[in-house]
PDB file of C-alpha atoms and ligand atoms in Angstrom:
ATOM      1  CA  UNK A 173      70.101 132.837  37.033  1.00 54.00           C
ATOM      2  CA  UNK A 174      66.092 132.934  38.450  1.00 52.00           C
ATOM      3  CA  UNK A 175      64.529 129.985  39.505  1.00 55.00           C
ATOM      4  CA  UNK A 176      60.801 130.723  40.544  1.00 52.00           C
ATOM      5  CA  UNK A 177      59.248 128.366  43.111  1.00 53.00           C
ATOM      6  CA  UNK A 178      56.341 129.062  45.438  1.00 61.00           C
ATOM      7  CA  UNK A 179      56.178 132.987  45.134  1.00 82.00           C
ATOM      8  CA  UNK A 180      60.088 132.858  45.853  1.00 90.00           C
ATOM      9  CA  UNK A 181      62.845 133.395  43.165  1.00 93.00           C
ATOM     10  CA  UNK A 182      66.671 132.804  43.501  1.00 94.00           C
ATOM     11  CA  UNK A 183      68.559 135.453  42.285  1.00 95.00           C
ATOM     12  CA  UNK A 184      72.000 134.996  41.513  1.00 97.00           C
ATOM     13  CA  UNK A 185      74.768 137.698  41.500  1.00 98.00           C
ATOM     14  CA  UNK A 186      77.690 139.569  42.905  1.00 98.00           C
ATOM     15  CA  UNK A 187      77.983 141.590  45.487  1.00 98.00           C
ATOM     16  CA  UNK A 188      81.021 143.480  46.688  1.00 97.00           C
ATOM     17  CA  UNK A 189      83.309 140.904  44.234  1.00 96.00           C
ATOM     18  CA  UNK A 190      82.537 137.888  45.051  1.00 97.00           C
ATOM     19  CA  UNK A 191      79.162 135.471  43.887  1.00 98.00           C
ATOM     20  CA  UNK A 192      75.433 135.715  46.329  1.00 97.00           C
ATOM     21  CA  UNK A 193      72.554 133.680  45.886  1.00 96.00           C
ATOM     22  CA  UNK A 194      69.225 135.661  46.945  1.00 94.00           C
ATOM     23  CA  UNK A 195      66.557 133.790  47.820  1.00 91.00           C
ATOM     24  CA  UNK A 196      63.140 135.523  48.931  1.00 90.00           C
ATOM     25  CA  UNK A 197      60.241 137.852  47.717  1.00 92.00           C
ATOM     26  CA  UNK A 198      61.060 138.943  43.732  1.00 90.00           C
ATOM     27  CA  UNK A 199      59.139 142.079  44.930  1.00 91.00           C
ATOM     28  CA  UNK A 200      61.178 142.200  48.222  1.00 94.00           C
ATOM     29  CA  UNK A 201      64.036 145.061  48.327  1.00 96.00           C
ATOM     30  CA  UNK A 202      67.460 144.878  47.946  1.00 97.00           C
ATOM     31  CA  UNK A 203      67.862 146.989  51.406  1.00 97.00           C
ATOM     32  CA  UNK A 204      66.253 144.098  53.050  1.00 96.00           C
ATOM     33  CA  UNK A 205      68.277 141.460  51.121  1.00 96.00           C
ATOM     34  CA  UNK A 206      71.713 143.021  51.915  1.00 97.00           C
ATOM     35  CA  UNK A 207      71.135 143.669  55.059  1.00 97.00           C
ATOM     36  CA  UNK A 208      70.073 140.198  55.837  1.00 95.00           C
ATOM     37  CA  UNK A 209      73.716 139.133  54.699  1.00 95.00           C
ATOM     38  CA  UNK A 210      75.143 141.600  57.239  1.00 97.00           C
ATOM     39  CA  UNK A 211      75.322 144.158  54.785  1.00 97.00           C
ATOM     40  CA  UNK A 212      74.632 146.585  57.444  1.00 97.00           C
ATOM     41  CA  UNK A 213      76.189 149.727  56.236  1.00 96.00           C
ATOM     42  CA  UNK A 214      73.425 149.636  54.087  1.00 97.00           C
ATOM     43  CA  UNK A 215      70.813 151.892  55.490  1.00 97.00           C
ATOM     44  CA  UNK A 216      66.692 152.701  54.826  1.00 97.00           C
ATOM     45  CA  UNK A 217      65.290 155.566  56.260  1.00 96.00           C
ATOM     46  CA  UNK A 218      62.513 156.589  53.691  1.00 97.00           C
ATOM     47  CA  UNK A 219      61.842 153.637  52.114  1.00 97.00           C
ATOM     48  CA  UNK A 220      60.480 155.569  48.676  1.00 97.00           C
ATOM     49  CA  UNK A 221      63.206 156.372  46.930  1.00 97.00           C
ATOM     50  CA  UNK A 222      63.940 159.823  48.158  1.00 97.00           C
ATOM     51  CA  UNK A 223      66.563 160.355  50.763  1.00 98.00           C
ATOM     52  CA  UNK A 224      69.459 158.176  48.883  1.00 98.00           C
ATOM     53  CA  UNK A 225      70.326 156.991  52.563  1.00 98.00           C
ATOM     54  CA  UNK A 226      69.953 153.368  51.292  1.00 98.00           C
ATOM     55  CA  UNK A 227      72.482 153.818  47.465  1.00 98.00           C
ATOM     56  CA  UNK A 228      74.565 151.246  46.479  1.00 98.00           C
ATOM     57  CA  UNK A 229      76.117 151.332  43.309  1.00 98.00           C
ATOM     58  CA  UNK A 230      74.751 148.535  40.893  1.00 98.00           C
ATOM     59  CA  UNK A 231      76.965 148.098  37.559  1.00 98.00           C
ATOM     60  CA  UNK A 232      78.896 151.218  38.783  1.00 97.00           C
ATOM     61  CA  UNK A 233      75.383 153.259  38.550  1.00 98.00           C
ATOM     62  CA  UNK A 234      73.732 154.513  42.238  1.00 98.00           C
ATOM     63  CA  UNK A 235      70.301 153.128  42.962  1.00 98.00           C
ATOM     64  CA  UNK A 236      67.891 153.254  45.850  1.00 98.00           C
ATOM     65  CA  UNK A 237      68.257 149.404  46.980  1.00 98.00           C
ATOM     66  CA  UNK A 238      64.616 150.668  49.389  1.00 98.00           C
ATOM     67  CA  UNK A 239      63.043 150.541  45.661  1.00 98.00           C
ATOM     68  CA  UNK A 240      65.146 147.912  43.576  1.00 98.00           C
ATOM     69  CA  UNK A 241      63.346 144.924  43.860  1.00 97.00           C
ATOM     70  CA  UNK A 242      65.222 141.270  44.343  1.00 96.00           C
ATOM     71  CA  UNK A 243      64.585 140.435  40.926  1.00 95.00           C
ATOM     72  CA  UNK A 244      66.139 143.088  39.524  1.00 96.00           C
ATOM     73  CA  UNK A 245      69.799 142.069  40.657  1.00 97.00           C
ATOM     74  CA  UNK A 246      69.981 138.911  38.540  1.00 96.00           C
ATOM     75  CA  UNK A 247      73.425 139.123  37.086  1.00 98.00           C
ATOM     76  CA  UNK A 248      74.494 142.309  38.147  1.00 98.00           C
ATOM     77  CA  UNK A 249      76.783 143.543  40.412  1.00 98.00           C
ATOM     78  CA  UNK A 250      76.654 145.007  43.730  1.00 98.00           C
ATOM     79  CA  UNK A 251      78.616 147.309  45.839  1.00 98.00           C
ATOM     80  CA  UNK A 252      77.888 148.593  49.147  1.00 97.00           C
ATOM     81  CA  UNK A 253      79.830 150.581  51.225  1.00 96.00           C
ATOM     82  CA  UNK A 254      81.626 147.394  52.964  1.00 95.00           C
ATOM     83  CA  UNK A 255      83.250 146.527  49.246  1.00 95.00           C
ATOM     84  CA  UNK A 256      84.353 149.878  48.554  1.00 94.00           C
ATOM     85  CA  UNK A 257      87.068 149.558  51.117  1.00 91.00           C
ATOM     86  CA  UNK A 258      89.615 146.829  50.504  1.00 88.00           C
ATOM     87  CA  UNK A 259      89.500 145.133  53.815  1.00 86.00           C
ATOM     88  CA  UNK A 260      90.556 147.021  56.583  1.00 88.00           C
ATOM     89  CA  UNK A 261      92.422 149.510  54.039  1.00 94.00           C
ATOM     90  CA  UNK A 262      89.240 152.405  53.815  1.00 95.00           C
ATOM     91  CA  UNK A 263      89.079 154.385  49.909  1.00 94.00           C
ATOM     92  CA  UNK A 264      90.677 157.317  49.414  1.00 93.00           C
ATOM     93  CA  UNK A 265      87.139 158.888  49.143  1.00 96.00           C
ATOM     94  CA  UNK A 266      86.386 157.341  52.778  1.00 97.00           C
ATOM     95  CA  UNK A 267      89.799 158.462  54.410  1.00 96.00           C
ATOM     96  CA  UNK A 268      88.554 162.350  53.059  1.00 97.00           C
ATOM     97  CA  UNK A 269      85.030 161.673  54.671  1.00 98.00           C
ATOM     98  CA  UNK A 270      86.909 161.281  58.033  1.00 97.00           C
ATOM     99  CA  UNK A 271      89.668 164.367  57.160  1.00 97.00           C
ATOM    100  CA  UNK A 272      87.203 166.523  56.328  1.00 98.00           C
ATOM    101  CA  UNK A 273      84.515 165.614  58.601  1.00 98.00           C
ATOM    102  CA  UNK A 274      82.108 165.270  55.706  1.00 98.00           C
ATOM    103  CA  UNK A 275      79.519 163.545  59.019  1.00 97.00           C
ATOM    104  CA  UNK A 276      77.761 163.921  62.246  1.00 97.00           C
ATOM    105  CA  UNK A 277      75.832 161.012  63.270  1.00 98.00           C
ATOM    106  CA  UNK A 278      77.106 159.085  59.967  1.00 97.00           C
ATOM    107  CA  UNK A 279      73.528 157.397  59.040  1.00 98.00           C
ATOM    108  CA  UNK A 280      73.577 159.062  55.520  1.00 98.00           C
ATOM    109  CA  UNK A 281      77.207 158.497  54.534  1.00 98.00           C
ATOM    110  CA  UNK A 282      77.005 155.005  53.058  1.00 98.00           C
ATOM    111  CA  UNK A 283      74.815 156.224  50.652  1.00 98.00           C
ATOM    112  CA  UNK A 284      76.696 159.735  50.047  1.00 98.00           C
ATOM    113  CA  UNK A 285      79.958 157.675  49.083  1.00 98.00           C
ATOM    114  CA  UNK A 286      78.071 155.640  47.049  1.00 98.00           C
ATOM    115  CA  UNK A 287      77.414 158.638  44.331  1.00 98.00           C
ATOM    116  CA  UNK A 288      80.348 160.202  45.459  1.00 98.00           C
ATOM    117  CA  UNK A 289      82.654 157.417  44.351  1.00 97.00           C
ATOM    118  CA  UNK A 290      80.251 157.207  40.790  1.00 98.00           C
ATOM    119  CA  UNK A 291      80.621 160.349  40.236  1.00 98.00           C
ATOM    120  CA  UNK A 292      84.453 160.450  40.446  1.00 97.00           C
ATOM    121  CA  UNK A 293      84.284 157.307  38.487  1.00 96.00           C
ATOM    122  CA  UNK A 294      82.677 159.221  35.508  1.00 97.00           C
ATOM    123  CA  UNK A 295      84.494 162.531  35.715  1.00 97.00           C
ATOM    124  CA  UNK A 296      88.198 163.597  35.361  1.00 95.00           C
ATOM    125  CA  UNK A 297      89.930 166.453  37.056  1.00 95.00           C
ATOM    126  CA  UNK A 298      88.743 168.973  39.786  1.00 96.00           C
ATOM    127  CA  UNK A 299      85.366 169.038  40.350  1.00 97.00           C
ATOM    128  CA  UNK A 300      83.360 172.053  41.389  1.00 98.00           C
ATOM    129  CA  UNK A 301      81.198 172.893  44.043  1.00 98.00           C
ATOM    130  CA  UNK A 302      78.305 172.916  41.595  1.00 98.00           C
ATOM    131  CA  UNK A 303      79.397 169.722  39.836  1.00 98.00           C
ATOM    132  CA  UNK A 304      79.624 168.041  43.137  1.00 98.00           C
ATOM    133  CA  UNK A 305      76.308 169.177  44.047  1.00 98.00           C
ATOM    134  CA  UNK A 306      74.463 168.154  40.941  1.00 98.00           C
ATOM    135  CA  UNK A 307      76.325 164.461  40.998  1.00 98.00           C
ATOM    136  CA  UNK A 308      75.164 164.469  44.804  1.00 98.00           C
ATOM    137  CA  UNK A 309      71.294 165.614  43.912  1.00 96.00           C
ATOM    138  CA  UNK A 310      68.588 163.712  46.053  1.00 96.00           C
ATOM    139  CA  UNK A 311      70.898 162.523  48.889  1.00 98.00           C
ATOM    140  CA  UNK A 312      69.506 164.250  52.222  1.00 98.00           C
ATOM    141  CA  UNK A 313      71.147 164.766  55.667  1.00 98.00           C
ATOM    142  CA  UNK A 314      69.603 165.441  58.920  1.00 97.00           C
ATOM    143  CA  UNK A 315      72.780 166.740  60.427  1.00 98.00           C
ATOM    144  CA  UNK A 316      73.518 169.128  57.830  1.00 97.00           C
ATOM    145  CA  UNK A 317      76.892 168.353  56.656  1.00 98.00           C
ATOM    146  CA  UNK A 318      76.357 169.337  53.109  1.00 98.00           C
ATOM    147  CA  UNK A 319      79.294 171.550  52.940  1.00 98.00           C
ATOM    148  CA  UNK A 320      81.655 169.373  54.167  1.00 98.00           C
ATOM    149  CA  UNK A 321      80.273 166.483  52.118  1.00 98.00           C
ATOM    150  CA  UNK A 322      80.472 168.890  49.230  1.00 98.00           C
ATOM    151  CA  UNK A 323      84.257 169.824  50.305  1.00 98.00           C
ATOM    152  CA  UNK A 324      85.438 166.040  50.762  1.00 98.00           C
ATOM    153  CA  UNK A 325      84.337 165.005  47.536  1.00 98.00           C
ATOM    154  CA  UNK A 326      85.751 168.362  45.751  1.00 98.00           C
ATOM    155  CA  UNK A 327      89.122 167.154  47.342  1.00 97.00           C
ATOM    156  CA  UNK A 328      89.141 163.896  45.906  1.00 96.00           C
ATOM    157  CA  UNK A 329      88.758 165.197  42.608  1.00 97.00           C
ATOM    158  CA  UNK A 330      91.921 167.041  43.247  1.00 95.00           C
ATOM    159  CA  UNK A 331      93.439 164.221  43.944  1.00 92.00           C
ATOM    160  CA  UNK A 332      92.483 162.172  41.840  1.00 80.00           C
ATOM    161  CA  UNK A 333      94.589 159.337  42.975  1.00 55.00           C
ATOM    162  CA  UNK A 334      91.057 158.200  44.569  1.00 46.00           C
ATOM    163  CA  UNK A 335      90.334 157.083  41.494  1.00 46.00           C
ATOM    164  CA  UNK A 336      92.331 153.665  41.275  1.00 43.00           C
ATOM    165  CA  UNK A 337      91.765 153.415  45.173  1.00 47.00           C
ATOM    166  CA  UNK A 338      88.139 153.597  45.389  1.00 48.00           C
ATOM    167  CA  UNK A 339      87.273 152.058  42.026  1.00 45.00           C
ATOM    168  CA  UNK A 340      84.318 149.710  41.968  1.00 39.00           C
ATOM    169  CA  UNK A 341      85.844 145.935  41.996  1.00 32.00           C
TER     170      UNK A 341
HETATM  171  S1  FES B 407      65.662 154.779  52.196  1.00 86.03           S
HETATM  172 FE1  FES B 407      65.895 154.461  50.082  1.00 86.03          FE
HETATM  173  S2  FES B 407      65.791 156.415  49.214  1.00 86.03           S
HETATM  174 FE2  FES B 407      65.303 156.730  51.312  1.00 86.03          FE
HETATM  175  S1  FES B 408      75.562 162.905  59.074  1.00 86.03           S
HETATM  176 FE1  FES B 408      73.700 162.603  60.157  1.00 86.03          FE
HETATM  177  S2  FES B 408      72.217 162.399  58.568  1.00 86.03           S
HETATM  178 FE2  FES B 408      74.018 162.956  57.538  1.00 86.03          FE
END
C-alpha cells in the first residue's frame, strides 16, 4: 500500500520474509532504503546500474536496488543476502562461495549470490561454464575472482541439493 504525503510515500512490502514499511523519497533507492534497516550486506559501488554489486533479488528476479526506486517495491518481495541464509545456517550456494573461495575482499559477493541463487532457481541440472557466465553477465569484480565465482556456482548445479536450501522464502 502507498500513501503519498509531503513528497514522501510509504511503501509497504516484504523483505527477507517478513512485512517492512518504507517511508522516504519515492525516487530514493532501494540501496539506501535497505541499508538504512541494517541491510548492510547490501552494497553500492556504481550507483548506475552497472557493476551488480548492489542485486537483490525482487520476486525471485535480480535487480540493481542503486536504480530501483522506493516506489517500485510496493507489494513485492525482497531478498538480500541476509534472508538467503536461514539464520545462522548459510545456503548451500554460500557454504560453496567459502569452499571454493569464489572471493577476495568479498564487496561484490552479495550481489554475485544474488543471480547466482536466480539462476539456479530457473535452471535444472549441471550448469556450464558458459551458462554460468551468461546468468552472471554484468556483475564486476575488482579482485578478479571470476573463475572461482564461475566454479562455485557450476558446483552447485551439480549438486543441486542447493536448490531447496537456498530457495528464495
Ligand atoms: S552499485 Fe548498483 S549496479 Fe553498481
Ligand atoms: S572479491 Fe573483491 S570485488 Fe569481488
Amino acid at each position: 500500500m502507498m500513501n503519498e504525503m509531503n513528497d514522501e510515500i510509504t511503501v509497504t512490502c516484504r523483505i527477507n520474509g517478513g512485512e517492512a514499511t518504507l517511508q522516504g523519497d519515492p525516487a530514493g533507492s532501494t540501496v539506501s532504503a535497505l541499508r538504512a534497516r541494517g541491510l548492510y550486506g547490501v552494497r553500492e559501488t556504481c550507483g548506475l546500474g552497472v557493476c551488480g554489486t548492489c542485486t537483490v533479488l525482487l520476486d525471485g528476479e535480480p535487480v540493481s536496488s542503486c536504480i530501483l526506486p522506493l516506489y517500485a517495491l510496493d507489494g513485492r518481495n525482497v531478498q538480500t543476502v541476509e534472508g538467503a541464509a536461514n539464520g545462522e545456517e548459510l545456503s548451500d550456494l554460500q557454504k560453496q562461495f567459502i569452499e571454493s573461495q569464489a572471493f577476495q575482499c568479498s564487496f561484490c559477493t552479495p550481489g554475485f549470490l544474488a543471480s547466482a541463487q536466480a539462476l539456479l532457481d530457473q535452471t535444472e541440472g549441471e550448469l556450464s561454464w558458459q551458462e554460468v557466465e551468461e546468468g552472471l553477465q554484468g556483475h564486476l569484480c575488482r579482485c578478479g575472482s571470476y573463475e572461482a565465482i564461475n566454479e562455485a556456482v557450476r558446483t552447485c548445479s551439480r549438486n543441486r541439493n542447493c536448490t531447496a536450501g537456498c530457495a528464495a522464502s
